[in-house]
mmCIF file of C-alpha atoms in Angstrom:
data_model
loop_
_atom_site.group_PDB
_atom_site.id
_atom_site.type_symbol
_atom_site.label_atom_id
_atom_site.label_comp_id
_atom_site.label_asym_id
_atom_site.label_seq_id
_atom_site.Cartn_x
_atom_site.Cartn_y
_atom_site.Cartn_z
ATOM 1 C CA UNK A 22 -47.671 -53.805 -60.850
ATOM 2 C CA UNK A 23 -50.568 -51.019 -60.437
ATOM 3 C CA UNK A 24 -53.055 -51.202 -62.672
ATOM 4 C CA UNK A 25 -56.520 -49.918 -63.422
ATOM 5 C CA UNK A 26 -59.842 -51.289 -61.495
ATOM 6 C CA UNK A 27 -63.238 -50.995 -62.962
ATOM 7 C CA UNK A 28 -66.208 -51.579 -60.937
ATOM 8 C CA UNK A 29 -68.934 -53.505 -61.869
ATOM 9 C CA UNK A 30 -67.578 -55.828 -64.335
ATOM 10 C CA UNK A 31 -71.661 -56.263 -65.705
ATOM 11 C CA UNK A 32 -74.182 -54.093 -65.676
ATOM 12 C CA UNK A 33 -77.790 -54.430 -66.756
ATOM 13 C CA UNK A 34 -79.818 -51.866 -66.617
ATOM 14 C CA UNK A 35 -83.766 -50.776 -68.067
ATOM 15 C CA UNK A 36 -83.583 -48.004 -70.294
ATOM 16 C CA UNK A 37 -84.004 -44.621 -68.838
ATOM 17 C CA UNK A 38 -82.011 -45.716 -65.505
ATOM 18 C CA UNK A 39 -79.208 -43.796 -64.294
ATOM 19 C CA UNK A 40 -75.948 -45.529 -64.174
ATOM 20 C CA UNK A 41 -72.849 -45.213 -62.427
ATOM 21 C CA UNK A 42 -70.000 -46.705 -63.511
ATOM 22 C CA UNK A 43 -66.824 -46.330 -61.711
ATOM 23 C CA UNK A 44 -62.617 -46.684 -61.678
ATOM 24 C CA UNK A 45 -59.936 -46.588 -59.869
ATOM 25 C CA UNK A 46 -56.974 -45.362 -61.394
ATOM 26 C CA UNK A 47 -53.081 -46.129 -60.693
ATOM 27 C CA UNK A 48 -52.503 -43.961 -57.869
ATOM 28 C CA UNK A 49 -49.937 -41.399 -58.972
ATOM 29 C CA UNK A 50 -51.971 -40.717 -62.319
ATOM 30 C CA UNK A 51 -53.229 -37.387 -62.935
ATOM 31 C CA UNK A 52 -55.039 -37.698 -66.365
ATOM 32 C CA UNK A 53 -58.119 -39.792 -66.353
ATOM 33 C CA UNK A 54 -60.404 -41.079 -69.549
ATOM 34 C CA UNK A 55 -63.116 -42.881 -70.512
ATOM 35 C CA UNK A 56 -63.678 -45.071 -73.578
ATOM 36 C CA UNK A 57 -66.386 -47.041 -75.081
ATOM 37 C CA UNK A 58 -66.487 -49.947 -77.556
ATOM 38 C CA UNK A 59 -70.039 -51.262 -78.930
ATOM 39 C CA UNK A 60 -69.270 -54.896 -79.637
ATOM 40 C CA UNK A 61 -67.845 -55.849 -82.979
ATOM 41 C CA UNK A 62 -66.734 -52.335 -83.506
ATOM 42 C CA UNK A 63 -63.541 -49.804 -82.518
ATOM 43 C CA UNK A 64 -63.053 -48.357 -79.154
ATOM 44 C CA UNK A 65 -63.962 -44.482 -78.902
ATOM 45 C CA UNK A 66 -62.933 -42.073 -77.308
ATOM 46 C CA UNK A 67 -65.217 -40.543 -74.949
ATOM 47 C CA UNK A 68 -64.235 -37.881 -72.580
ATOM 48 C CA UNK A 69 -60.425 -36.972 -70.689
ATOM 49 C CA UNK A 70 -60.582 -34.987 -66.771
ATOM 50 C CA UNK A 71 -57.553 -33.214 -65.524
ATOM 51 C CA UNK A 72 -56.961 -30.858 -62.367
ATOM 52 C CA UNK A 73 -60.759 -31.526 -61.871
ATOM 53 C CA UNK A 74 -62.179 -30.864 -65.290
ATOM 54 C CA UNK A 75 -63.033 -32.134 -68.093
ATOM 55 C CA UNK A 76 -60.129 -31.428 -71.140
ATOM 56 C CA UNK A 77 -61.990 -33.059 -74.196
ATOM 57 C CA UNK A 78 -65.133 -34.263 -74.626
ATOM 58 C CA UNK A 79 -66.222 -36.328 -77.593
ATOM 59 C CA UNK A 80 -69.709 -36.065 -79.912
ATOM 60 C CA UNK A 81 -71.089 -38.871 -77.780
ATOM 61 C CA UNK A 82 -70.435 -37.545 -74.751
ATOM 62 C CA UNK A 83 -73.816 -35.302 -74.294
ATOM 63 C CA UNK A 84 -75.631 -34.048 -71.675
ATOM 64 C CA UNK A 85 -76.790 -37.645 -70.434
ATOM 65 C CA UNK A 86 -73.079 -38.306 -69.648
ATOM 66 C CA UNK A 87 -71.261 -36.893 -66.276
ATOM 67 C CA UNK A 88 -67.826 -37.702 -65.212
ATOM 68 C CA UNK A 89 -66.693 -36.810 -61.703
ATOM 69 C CA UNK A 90 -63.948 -37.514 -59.325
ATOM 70 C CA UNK A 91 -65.596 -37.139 -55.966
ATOM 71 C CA UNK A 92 -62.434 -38.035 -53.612
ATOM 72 C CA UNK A 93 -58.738 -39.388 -54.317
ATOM 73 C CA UNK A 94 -59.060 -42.505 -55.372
ATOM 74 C CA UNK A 95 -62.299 -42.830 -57.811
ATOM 75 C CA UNK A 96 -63.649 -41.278 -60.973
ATOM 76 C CA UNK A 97 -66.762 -42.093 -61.981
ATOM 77 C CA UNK A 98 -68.928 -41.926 -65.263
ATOM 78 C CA UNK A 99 -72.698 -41.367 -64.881
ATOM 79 C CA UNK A 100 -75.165 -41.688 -67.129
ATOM 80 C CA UNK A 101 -78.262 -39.924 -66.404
ATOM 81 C CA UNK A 102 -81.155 -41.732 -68.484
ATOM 82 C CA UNK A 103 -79.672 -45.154 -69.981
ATOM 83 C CA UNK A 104 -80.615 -45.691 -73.944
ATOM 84 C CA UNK A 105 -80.472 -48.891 -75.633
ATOM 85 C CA UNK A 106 -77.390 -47.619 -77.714
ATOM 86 C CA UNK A 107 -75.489 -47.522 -74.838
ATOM 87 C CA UNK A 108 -74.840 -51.034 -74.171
ATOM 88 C CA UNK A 109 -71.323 -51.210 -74.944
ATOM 89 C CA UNK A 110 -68.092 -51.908 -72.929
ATOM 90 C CA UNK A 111 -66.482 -48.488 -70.896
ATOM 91 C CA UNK A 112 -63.248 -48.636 -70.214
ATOM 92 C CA UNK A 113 -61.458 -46.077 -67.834
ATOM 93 C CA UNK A 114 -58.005 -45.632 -68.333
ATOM 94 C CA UNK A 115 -55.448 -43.244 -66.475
ATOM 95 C CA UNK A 116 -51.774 -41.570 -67.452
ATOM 96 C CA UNK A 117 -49.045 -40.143 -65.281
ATOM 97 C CA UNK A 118 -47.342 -38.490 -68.690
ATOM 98 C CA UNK A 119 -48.141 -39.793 -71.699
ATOM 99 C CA UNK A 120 -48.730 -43.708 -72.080
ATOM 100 C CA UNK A 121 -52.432 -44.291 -70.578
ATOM 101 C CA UNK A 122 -52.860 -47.748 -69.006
ATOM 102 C CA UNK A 123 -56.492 -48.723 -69.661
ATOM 103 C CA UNK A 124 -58.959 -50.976 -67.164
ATOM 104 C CA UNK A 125 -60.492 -54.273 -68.098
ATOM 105 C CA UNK A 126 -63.924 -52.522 -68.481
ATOM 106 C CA UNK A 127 -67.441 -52.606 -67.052
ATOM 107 C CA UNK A 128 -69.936 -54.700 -69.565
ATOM 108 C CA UNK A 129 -73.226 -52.492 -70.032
ATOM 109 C CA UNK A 130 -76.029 -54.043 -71.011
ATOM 110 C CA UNK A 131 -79.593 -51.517 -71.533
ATOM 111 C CA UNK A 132 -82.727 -53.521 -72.037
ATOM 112 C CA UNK B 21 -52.143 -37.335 -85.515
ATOM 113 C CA UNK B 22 -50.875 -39.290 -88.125
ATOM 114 C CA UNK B 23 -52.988 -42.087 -90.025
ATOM 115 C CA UNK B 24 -51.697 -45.388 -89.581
ATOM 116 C CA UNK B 25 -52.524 -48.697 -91.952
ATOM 117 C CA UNK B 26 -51.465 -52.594 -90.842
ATOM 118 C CA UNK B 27 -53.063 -55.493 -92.152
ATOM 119 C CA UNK B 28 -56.344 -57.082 -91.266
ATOM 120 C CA UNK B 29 -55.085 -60.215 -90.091
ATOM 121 C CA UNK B 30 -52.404 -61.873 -89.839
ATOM 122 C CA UNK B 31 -51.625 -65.607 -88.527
ATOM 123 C CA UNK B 32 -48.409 -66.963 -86.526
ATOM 124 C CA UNK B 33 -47.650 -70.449 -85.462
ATOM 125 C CA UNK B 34 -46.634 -71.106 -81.719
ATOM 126 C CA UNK B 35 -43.085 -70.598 -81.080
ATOM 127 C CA UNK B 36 -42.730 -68.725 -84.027
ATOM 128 C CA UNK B 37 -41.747 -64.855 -84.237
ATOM 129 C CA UNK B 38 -44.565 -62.974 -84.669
ATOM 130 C CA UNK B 39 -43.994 -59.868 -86.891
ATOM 131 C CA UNK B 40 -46.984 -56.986 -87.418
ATOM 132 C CA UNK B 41 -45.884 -54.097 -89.752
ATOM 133 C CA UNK B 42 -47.420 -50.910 -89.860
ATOM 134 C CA UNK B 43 -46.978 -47.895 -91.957
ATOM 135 C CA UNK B 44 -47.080 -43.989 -90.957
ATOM 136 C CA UNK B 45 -46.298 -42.274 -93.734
ATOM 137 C CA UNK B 46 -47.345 -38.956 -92.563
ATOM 138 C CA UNK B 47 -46.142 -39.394 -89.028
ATOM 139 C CA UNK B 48 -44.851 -35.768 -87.834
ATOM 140 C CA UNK B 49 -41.071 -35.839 -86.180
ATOM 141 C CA UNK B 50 -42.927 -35.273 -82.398
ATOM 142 C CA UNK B 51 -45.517 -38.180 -82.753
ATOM 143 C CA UNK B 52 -44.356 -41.623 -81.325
ATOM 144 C CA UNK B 53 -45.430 -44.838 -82.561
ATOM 145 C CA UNK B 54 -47.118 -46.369 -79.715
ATOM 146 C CA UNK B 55 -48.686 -50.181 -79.563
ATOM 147 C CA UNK B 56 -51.698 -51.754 -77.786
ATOM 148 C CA UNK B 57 -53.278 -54.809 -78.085
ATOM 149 C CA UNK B 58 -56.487 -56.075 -77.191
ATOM 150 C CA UNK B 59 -57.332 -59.928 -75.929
ATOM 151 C CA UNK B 60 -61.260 -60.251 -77.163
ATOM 152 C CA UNK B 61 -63.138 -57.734 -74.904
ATOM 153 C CA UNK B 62 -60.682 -56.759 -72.212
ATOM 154 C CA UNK B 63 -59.537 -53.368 -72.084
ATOM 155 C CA UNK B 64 -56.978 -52.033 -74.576
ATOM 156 C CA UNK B 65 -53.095 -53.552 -73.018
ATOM 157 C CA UNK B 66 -50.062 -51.089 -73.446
ATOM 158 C CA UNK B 67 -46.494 -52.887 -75.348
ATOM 159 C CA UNK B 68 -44.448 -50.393 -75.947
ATOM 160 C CA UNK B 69 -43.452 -47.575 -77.860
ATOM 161 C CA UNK B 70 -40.739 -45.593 -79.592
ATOM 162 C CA UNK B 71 -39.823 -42.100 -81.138
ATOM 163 C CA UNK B 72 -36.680 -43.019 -83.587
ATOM 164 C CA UNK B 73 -34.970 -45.883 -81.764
ATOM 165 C CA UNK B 74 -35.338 -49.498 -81.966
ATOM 166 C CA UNK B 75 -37.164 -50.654 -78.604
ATOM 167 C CA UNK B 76 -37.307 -53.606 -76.569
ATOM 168 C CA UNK B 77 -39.047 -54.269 -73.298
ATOM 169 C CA UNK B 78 -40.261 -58.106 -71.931
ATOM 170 C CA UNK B 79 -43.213 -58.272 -73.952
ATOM 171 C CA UNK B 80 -41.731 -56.851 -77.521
ATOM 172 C CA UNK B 81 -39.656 -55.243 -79.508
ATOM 173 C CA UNK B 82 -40.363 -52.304 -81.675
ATOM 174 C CA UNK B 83 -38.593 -51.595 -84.835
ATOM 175 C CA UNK B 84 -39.262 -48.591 -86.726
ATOM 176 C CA UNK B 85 -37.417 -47.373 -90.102
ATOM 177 C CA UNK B 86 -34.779 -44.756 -90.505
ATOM 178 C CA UNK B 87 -37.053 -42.522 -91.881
ATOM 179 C CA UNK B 88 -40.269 -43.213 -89.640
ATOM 180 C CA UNK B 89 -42.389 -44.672 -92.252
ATOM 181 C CA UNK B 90 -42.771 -47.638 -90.997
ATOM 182 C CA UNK B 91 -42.652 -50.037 -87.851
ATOM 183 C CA UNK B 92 -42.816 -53.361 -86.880
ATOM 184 C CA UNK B 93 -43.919 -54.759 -83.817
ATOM 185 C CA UNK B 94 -41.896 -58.125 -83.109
ATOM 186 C CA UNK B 95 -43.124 -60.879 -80.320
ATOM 187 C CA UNK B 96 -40.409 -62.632 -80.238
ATOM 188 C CA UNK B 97 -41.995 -66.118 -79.351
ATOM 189 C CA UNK B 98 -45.617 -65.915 -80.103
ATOM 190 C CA UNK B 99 -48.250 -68.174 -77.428
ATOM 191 C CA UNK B 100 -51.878 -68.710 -78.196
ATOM 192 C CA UNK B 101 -52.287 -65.944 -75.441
ATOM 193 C CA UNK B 102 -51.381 -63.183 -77.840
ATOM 194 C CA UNK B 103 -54.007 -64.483 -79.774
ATOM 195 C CA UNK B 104 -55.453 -60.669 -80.058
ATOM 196 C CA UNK B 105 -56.094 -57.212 -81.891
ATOM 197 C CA UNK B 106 -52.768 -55.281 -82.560
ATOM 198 C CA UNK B 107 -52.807 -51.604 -82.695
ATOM 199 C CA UNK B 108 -50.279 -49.519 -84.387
ATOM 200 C CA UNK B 109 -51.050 -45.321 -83.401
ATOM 201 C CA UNK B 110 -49.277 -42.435 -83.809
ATOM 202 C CA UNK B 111 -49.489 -40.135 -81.318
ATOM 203 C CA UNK B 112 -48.234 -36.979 -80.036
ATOM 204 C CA UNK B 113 -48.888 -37.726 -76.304
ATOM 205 C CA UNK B 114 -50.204 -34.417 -74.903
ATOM 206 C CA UNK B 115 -52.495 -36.282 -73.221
ATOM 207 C CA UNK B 116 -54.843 -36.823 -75.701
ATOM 208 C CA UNK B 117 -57.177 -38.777 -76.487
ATOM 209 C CA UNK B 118 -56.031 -42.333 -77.846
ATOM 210 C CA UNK B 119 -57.547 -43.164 -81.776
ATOM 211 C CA UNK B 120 -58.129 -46.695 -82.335
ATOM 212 C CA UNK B 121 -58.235 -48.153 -85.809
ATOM 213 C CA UNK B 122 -59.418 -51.286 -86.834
ATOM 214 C CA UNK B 123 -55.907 -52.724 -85.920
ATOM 215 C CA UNK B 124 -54.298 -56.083 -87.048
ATOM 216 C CA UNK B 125 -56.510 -59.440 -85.276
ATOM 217 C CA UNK B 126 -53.299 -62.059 -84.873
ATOM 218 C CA UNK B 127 -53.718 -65.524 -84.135
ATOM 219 C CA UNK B 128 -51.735 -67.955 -83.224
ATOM 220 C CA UNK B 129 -51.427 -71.690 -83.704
ATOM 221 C CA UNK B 130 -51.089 -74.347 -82.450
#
């Protein structure tokens, strides 16, 4: 069965580094997302890309955060200058129609 | 979207039927009632959903009221490995974003 990849699985990081974090979704999809969850609290929702854009964006996705789908198969969430609030788990997930199937997350850790 | 509530927790003995309720009082007639669970800190696993029917797929079935007040989300033969959060959302599925709630933390026992 197809199913969401997330690349690294960890990341640690200094505060102030960029990071790239990056996905690949099931290959037919044509909506892409990105979540976070701080640990011990709910997953939120951070920003959806369609037809090479960004749809919705949420309050926590400011101008330190990029998303970008540079060739078929990848989309990728930068973020330009790491703080120490964003050590959290990101989860990508991707929908053909409606139900989104989400990845098993990259582990961010800013020191 | 409509606001869901389900209980905190909820525990389940192996073998058993495990069933988590959920109500959506002020679900609109295009939302569906859509399920996800989450196993400690992997990402967020699709079971199922439903508009009006009853639904059943091979991980659960999903059992929502006449007047789409209410659901329940029935694994029919709990194992320790749905040991997890539970996730009851209503959702119009435009492709929006997906709300989380605190969701229902099932375990199972031995």
């Amino acid at each position: 069965e197809p199913e969401v990849t997330q690349t690294p699985s960890h990341q640690v990081t200094q505060m102030g580094q960029e990071v790239i974090l990056r996905c690949v979704p099931i290959s037919n999809h044509l909506y892409f997302y990105w979540y976070r969850q701080i640990l011990g609290q709910k997953v939120e929702f951070l920003v959806s890309f369609y037809n090479n854009e960004i749809s919705e964006k949420s309050e926590i996705f400011d101008d330190q955060f990029s998303v970008e789908r540079p060739d078929g198969s990848n989309f990728t969430l930068k973020i330009r200058s790491t703080k120490l609030e964003d050590s959290a788990m990101y989860f990508c997930a991707s929908s053909f129609r409606e139900t989104q199937y989400f990845g098993p997350g990259t582990r961010l850790l800013v020191l | 979207d409509a606001k869901t509530t389900q209980p905190t927790s909820m525990d389940c003995a192996e073998g058993r039927a495990a069933n988590l309720p959920c109500n959506h009082s002020t679900i609109s007639g295009n939302e569906y009632v859509y399920w996800y669970r989450q196993i400690h800190s992997q990402g967020p696993q699709y079971i199922i959903h439903g508009l009006k029917n009853n639904e059943t797929n091979e991980m659960a079935s999903l059992i929502i009221t006449e007047d789409r007040k209410s659901s329940t989300l029935i694994l029919p033969h709990a194992t320790l490995r749905d040991t997890a959060v539970y996730y009851c959302i209503a959702w119009k599925t435009s492709y929006d974003k997906v709300i989380f709630g605190p969701g229902t933390s099932l375990s199972v026992i031995p």
